[in-house]
Short mmCIF file of C-alpha atoms in Angstrom, two decimals:
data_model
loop_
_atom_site.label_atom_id
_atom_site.label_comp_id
_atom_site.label_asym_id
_atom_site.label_seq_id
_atom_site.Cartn_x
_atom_site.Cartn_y
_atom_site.Cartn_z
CA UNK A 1 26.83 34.90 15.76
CA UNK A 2 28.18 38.12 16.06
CA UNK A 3 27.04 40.45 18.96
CA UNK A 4 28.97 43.50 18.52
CA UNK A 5 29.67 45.23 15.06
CA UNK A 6 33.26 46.83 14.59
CA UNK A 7 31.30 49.91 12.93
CA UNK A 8 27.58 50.37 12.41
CA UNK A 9 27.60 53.53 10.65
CA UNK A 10 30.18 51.25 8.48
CA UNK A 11 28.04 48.48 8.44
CA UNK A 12 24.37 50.25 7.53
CA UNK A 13 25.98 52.31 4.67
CA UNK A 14 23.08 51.92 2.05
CA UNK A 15 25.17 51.40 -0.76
CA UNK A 16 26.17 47.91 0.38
CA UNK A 17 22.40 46.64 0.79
CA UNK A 18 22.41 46.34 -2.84
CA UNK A 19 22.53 43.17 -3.63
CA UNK A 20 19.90 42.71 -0.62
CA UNK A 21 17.51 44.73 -3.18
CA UNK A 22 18.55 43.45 -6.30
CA UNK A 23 17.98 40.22 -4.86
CA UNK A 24 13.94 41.32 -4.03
CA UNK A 25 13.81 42.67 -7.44
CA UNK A 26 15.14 39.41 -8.93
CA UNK A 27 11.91 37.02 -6.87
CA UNK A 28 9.82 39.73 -8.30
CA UNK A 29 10.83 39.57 -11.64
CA UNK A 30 11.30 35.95 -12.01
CA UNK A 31 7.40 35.08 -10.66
CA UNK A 32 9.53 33.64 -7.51
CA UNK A 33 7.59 36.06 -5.23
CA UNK A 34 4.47 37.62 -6.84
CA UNK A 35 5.17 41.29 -4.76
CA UNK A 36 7.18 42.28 -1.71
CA UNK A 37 8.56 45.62 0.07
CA UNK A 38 11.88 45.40 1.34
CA UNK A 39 12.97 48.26 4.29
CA UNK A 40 16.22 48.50 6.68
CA UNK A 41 16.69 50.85 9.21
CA UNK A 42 18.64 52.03 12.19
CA UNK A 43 17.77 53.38 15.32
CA UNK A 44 18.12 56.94 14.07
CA UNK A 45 16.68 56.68 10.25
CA UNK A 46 14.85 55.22 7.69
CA UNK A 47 18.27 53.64 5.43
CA UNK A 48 16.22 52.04 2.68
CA UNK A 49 12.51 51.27 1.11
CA UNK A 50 11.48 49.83 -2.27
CA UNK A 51 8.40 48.06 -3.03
CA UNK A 52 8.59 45.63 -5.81
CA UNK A 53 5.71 44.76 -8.22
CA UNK A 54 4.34 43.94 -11.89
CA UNK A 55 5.09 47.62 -12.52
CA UNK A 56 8.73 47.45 -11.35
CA UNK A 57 10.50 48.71 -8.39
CA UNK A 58 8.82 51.57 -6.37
CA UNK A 59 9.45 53.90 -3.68
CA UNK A 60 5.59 54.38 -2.92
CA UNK A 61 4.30 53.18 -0.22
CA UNK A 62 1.73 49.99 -0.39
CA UNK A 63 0.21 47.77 2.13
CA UNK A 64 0.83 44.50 2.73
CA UNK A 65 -1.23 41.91 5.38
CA UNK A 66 1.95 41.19 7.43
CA UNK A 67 -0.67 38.72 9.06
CA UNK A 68 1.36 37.19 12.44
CA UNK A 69 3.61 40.45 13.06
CA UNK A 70 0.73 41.69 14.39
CA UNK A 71 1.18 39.57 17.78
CA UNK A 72 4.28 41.40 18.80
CA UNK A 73 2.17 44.70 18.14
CA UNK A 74 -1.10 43.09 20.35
CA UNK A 75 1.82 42.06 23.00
CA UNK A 76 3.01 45.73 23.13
CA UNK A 77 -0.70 47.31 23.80
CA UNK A 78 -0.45 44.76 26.87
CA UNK A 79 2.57 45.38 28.14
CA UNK A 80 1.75 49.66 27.79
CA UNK A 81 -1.50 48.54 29.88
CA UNK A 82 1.07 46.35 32.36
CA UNK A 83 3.52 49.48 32.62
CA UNK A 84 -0.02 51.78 33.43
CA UNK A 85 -0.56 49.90 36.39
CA UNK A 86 -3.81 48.43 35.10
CA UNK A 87 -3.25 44.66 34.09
CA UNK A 88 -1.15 42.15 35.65
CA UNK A 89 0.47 39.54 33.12
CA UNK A 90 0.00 36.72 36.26
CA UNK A 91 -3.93 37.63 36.50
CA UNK A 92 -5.61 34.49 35.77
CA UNK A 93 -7.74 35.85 32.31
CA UNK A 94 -11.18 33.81 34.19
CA UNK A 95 -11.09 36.76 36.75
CA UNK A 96 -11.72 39.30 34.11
CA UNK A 97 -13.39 37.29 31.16
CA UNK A 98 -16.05 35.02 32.88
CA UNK A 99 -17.01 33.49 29.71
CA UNK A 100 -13.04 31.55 29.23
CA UNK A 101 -13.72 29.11 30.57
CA UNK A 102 -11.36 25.79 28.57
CA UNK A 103 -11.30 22.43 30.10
CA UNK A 104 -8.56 20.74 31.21
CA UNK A 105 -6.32 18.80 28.84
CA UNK A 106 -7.09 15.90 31.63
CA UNK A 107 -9.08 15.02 34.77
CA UNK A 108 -7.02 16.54 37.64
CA UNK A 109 -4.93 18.96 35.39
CA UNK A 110 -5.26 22.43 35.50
CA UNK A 111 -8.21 24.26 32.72
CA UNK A 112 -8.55 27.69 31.72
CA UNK A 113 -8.39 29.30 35.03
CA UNK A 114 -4.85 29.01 35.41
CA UNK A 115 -4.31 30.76 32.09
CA UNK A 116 -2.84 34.12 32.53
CA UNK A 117 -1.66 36.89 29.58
CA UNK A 118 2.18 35.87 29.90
CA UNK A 119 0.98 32.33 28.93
CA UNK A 120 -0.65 33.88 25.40
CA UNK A 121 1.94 36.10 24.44
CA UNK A 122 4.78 32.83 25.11
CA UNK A 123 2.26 30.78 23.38
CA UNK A 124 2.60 28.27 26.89
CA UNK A 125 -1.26 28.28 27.15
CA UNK A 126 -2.44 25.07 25.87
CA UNK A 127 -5.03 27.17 23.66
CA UNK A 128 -5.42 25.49 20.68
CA UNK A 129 -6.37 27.21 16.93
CA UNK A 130 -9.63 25.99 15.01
CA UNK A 131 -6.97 26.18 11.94
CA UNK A 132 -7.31 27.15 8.42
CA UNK A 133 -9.14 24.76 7.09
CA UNK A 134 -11.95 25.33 9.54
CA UNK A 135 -12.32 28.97 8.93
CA UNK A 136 -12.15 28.41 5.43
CA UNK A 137 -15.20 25.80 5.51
CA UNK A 138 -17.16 27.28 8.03
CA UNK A 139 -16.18 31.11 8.01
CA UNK A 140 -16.98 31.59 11.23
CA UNK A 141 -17.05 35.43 13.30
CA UNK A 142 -14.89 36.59 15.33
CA UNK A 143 -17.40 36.39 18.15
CA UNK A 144 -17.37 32.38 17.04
CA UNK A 145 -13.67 32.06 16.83
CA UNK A 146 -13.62 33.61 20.56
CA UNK A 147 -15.92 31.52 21.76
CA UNK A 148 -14.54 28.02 20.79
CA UNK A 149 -10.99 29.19 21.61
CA UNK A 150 -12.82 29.91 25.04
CA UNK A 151 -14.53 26.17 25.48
CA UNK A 152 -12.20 23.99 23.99
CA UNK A 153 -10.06 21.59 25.78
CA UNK A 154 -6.37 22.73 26.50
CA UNK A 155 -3.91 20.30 24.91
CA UNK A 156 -1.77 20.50 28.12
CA UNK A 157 -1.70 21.96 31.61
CA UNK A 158 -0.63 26.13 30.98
CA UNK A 159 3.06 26.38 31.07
CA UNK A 160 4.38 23.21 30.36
CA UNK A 161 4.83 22.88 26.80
CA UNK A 162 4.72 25.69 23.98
CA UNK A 163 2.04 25.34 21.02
CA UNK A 164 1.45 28.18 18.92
CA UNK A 165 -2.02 29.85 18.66
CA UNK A 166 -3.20 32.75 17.18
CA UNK A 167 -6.98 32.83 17.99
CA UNK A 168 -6.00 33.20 21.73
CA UNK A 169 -4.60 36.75 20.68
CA UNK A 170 -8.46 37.73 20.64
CA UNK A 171 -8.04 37.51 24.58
CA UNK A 172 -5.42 39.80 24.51
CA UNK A 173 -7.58 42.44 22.68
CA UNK A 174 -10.49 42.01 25.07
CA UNK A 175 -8.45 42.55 27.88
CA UNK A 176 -7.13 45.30 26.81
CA UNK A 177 -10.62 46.88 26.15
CA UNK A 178 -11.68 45.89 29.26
CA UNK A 179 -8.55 47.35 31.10
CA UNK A 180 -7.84 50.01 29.28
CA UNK A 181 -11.41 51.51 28.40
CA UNK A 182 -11.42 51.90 24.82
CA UNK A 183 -11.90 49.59 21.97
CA UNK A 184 -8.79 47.14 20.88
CA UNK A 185 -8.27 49.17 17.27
CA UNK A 186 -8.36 52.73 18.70
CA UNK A 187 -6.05 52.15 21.60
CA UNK A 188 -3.17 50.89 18.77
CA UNK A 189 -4.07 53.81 16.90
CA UNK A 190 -4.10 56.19 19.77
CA UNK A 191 -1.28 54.44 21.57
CA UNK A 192 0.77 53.13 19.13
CA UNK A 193 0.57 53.85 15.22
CA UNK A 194 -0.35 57.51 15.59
CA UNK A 195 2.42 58.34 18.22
CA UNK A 196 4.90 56.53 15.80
CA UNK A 197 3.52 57.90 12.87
CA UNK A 198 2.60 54.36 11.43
CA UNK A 199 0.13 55.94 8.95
CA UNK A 200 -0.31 53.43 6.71
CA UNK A 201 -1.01 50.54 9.68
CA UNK A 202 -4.34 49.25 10.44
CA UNK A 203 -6.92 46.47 10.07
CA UNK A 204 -8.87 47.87 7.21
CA UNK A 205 -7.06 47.95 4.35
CA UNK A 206 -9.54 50.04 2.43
CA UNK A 207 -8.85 52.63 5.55
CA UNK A 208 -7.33 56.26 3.74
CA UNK A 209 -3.46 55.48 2.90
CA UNK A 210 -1.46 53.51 0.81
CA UNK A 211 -3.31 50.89 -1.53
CA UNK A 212 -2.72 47.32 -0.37
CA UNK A 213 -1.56 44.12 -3.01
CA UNK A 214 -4.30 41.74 -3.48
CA UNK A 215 -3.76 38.38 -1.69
CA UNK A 216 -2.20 35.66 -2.83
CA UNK A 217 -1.50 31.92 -2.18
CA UNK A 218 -4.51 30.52 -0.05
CA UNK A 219 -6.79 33.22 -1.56
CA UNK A 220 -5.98 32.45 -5.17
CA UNK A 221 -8.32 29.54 -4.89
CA UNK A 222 -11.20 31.80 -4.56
CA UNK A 223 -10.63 32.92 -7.90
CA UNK A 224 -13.46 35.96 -8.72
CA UNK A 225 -14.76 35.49 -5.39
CA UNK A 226 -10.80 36.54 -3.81
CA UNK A 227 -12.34 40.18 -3.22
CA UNK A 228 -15.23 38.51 -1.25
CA UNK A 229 -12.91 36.28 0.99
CA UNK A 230 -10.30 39.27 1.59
CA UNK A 231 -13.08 41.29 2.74
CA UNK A 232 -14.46 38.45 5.02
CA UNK A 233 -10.83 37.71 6.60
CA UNK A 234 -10.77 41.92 7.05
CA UNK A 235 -14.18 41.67 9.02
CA UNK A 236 -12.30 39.11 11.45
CA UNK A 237 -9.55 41.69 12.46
CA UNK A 238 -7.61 39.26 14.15
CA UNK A 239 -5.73 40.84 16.89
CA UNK A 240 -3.19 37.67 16.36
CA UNK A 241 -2.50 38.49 12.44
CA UNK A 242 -4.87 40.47 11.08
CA UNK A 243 -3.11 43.81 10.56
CA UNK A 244 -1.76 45.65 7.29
CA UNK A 245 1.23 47.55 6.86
CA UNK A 246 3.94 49.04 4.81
CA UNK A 247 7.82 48.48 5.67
CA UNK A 248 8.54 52.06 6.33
CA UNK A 249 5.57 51.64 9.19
CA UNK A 250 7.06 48.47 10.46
CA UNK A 251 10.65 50.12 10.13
CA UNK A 252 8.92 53.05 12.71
CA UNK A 253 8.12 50.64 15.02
CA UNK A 254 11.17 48.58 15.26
CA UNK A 255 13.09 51.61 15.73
CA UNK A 256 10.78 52.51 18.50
CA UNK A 257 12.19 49.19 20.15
CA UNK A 258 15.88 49.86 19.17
CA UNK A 259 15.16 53.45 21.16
CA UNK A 260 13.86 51.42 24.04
CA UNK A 261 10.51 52.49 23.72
CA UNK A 262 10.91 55.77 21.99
CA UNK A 263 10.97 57.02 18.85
CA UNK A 264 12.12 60.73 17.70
CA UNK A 265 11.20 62.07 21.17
CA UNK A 266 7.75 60.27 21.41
CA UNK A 267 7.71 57.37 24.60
CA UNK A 268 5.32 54.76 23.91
CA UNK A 269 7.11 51.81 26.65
CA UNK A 270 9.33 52.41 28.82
CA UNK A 271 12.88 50.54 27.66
CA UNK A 272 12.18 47.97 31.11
CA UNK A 273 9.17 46.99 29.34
CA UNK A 274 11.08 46.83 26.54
CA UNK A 275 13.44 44.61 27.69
CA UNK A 276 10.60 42.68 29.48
CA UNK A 277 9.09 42.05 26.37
CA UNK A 278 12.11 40.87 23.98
CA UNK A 279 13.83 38.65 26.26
CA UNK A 280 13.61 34.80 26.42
CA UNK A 281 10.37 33.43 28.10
CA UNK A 282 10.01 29.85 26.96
CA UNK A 283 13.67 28.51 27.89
CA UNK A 284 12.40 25.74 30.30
CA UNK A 285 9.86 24.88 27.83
CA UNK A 286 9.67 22.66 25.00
CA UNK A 287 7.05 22.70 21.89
CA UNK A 288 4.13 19.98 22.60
CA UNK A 289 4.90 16.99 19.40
CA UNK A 290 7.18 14.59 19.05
CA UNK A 291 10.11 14.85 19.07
CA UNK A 292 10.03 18.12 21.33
CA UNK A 293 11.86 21.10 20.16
CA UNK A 294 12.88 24.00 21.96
CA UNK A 295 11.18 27.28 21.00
CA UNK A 296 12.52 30.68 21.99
CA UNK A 297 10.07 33.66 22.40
CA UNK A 298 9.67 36.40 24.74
CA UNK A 299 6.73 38.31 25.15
CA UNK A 300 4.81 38.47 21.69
CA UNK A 301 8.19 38.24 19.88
CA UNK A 302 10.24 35.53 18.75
CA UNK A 303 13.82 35.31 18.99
CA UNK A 304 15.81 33.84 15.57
CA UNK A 305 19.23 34.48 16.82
CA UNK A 306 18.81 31.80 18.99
CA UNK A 307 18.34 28.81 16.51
CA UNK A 308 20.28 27.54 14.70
CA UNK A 309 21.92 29.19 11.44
CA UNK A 310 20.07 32.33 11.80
CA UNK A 311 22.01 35.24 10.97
CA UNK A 312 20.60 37.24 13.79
CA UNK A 313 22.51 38.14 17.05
CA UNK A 314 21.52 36.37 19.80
CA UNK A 315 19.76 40.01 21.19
CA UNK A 316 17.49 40.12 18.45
CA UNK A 317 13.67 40.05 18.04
CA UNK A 318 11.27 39.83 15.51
CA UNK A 319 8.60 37.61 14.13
CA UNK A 320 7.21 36.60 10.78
CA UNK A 321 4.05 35.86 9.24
CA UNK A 322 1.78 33.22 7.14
CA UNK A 323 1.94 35.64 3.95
CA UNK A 324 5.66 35.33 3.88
CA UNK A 325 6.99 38.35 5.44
CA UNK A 326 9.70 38.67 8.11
CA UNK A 327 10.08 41.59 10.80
CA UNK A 328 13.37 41.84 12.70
CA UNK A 329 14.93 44.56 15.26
CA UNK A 330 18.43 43.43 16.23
CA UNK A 331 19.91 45.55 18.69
CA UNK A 332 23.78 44.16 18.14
CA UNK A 333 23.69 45.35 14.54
CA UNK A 334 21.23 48.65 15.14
CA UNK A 335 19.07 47.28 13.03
CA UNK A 336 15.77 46.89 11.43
CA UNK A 337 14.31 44.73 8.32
CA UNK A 338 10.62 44.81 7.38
CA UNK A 339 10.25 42.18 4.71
CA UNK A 340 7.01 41.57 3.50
CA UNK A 341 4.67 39.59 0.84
CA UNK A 342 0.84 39.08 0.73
CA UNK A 343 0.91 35.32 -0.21
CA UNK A 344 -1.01 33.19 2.12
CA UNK A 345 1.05 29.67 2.97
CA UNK A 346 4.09 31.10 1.14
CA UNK A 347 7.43 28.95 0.87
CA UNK A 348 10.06 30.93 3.46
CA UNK A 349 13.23 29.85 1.14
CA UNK A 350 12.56 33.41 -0.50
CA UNK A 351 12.66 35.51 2.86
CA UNK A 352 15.38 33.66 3.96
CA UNK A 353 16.99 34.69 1.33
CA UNK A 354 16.52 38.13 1.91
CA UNK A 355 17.63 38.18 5.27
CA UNK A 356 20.67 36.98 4.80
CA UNK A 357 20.99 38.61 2.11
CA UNK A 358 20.67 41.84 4.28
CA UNK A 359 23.26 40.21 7.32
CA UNK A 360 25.57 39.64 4.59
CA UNK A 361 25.80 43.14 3.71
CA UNK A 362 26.24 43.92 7.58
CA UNK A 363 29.48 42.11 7.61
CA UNK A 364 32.76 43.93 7.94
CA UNK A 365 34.81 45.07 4.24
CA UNK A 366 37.64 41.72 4.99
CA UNK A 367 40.68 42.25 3.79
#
């Protein structure tokens, strides 16, 4: 891994991203990837953004359901309400939502009222999802979905193994309406999307902007009733990975982290919270299964420079998502890549691809 680039204005020079594009274009073309939006940036510009589709490669914006890059967004509101003074990230959750109440993963373990924010956002909680299948079957509210993720048993004692979860992001949300004083969407528009100029970001996508690509993959079994199911996984608005974006939004946003916190003269963290957030969390920690792996997140972000093969510096953070898009800001390279699809379950061969298709044009001319 490589944590310090001879020349970034060298190294970001847009011409040699083409065959990071072409490649997009060539999924797109082939039926490999039914749509996708490919954007790279640096901490002082937007370098490139094309959105391919049936009607061939684009510069208009469209949205896409970048589905799990939303936690690192939900992480962010936190940490904003953590720099305010108003929420502690070691407040047991109990002491300000009376109704989480999880048991124990065993008699004389600790339950849910040793569960604190910094155990959601490293995904350390013991929380466990009601999964895909279940919300597909029973299509349950949000309201539900809070509730079980409330009452179920943990599957360990909070911060001794990682397990991922997503439904325990709806915590996250209600603290932060309960802390901060205004409802979970309006403080990220308010606090983060507006400030950034993320226009085209939100958890409607019928919302005024760019039109969004139908979904694909899970929701193609739906058939005519795809519209019906969309709209009914829109009503959820999970704060875990239920947003919609563009790549030039998501670019806006990583840059924001790149500019520790700030973004053409507009603070929305200060670059300690930054740094709070986006470095390693779960190093003592190993995922629950057998055999154990190591996972490496910080605070709503994952970290791919630190496994294996990843192309990423070891200072970079990102996170991807269940429709088959990949986010990454990596700090070594000043860079930013907002990769993103709308297919439910996709295969990742195709965005791994793309990434290193994009590190690959990073590289220094050799000689």
């Amino acid at each position: 891994m490589t944590d310090t680039p001879g020349s970034i204005q060298a190294a970001l020079d847009p011409d040699r991203l083409d065959a990071a594009f072409d490649l997009v274009a060539g999924q797109v073309a082939s039926g490999q990837v039914r749509e996708a939006g490919l954007a790279v940036g640096r901490v002082d510009s937007l370098v490139r953004s094309v959105i391919f589709g049936p009607g061939g490669a684009s510069t208009d914006d469209r949205r896409f359901l970048v589905a799990s890059i939303t936690k690192p967004i939900t992480g962010t509101a936190i940490v904003q309400l953590v720099e305010d003074g108003v929420l502690d990230l070691d407040r047991p959750i109990q002491e300000d939502l009376p109704g989480f109440r999880p048991l124990p993963s065993a008699p004389g373990r600790p339950g849910g009222e040793a569960i604190t924010p910094w155990h959601i956002l490293t995904h350390t909680s013991g929380l466990q999802d009601g999964g895909e299948e279940l919300v597909v079957a029973t299509r349950p509210s949000a309201g539900q979905l809070i509730e079980r993720v409330s009452t179920q048993p943990l599957l360990f004692a909070p911060g001794t193994a990682f397990h991922y979860a997503s439904d325990a992001f709806y915590l996250l949300a209600e603290l932060v309406e309960r802390r901060g004083g205004r409802p979970f969407d309006e403080h990220l528009r308010e606090r983060i999307f507006r400030p950034l100029g993320m226009t085209g970001t939100t958890f409607d996508p019928a919302d005024d902007g760019p039109d969004a690509f139908p979904l694909g993959g899970l929701f193609d079994r739906y058939g005519p009733l795809r519209g019906a199911a969309t709209r009914y996984f829109v009503s959820l608005a999970m704060p875990g990975g239920g947003l919609w974006s563009t790549p030039p939004d998501l670019v806006r946003f990583g840059r924001a982290m790149l500019g520790g916190g700030t973004l053409d003269g507009t603070r929305i963290l200060g670059s300690s919270f930054v740094e709070l957030m986006t470095r390693e969390h779960t190093g003592d920690v190993l995922e629950a299964g057998s055999p154990p792996q190591p996972r490496h997140y910080g605070l709503g972000w994952y970290l791919p420079g630190r496994d294996p093969g990843s192309p990423a510096s070891e200072r970079a953070f990102g996170h991807g998502g269940a429709t088959g898009g990949m986010f990454i800001v990596d700090p070594a390279w000043d860079l930013v890549v907002a990769y993103l699809r709308n297919e439910w379950g996709a295969d990742t061969a195709a965005t791994d691809a793309v990434i290193e298709a994009v590190y690959a044009a990073l590289e220094e001319p050799r000689a």
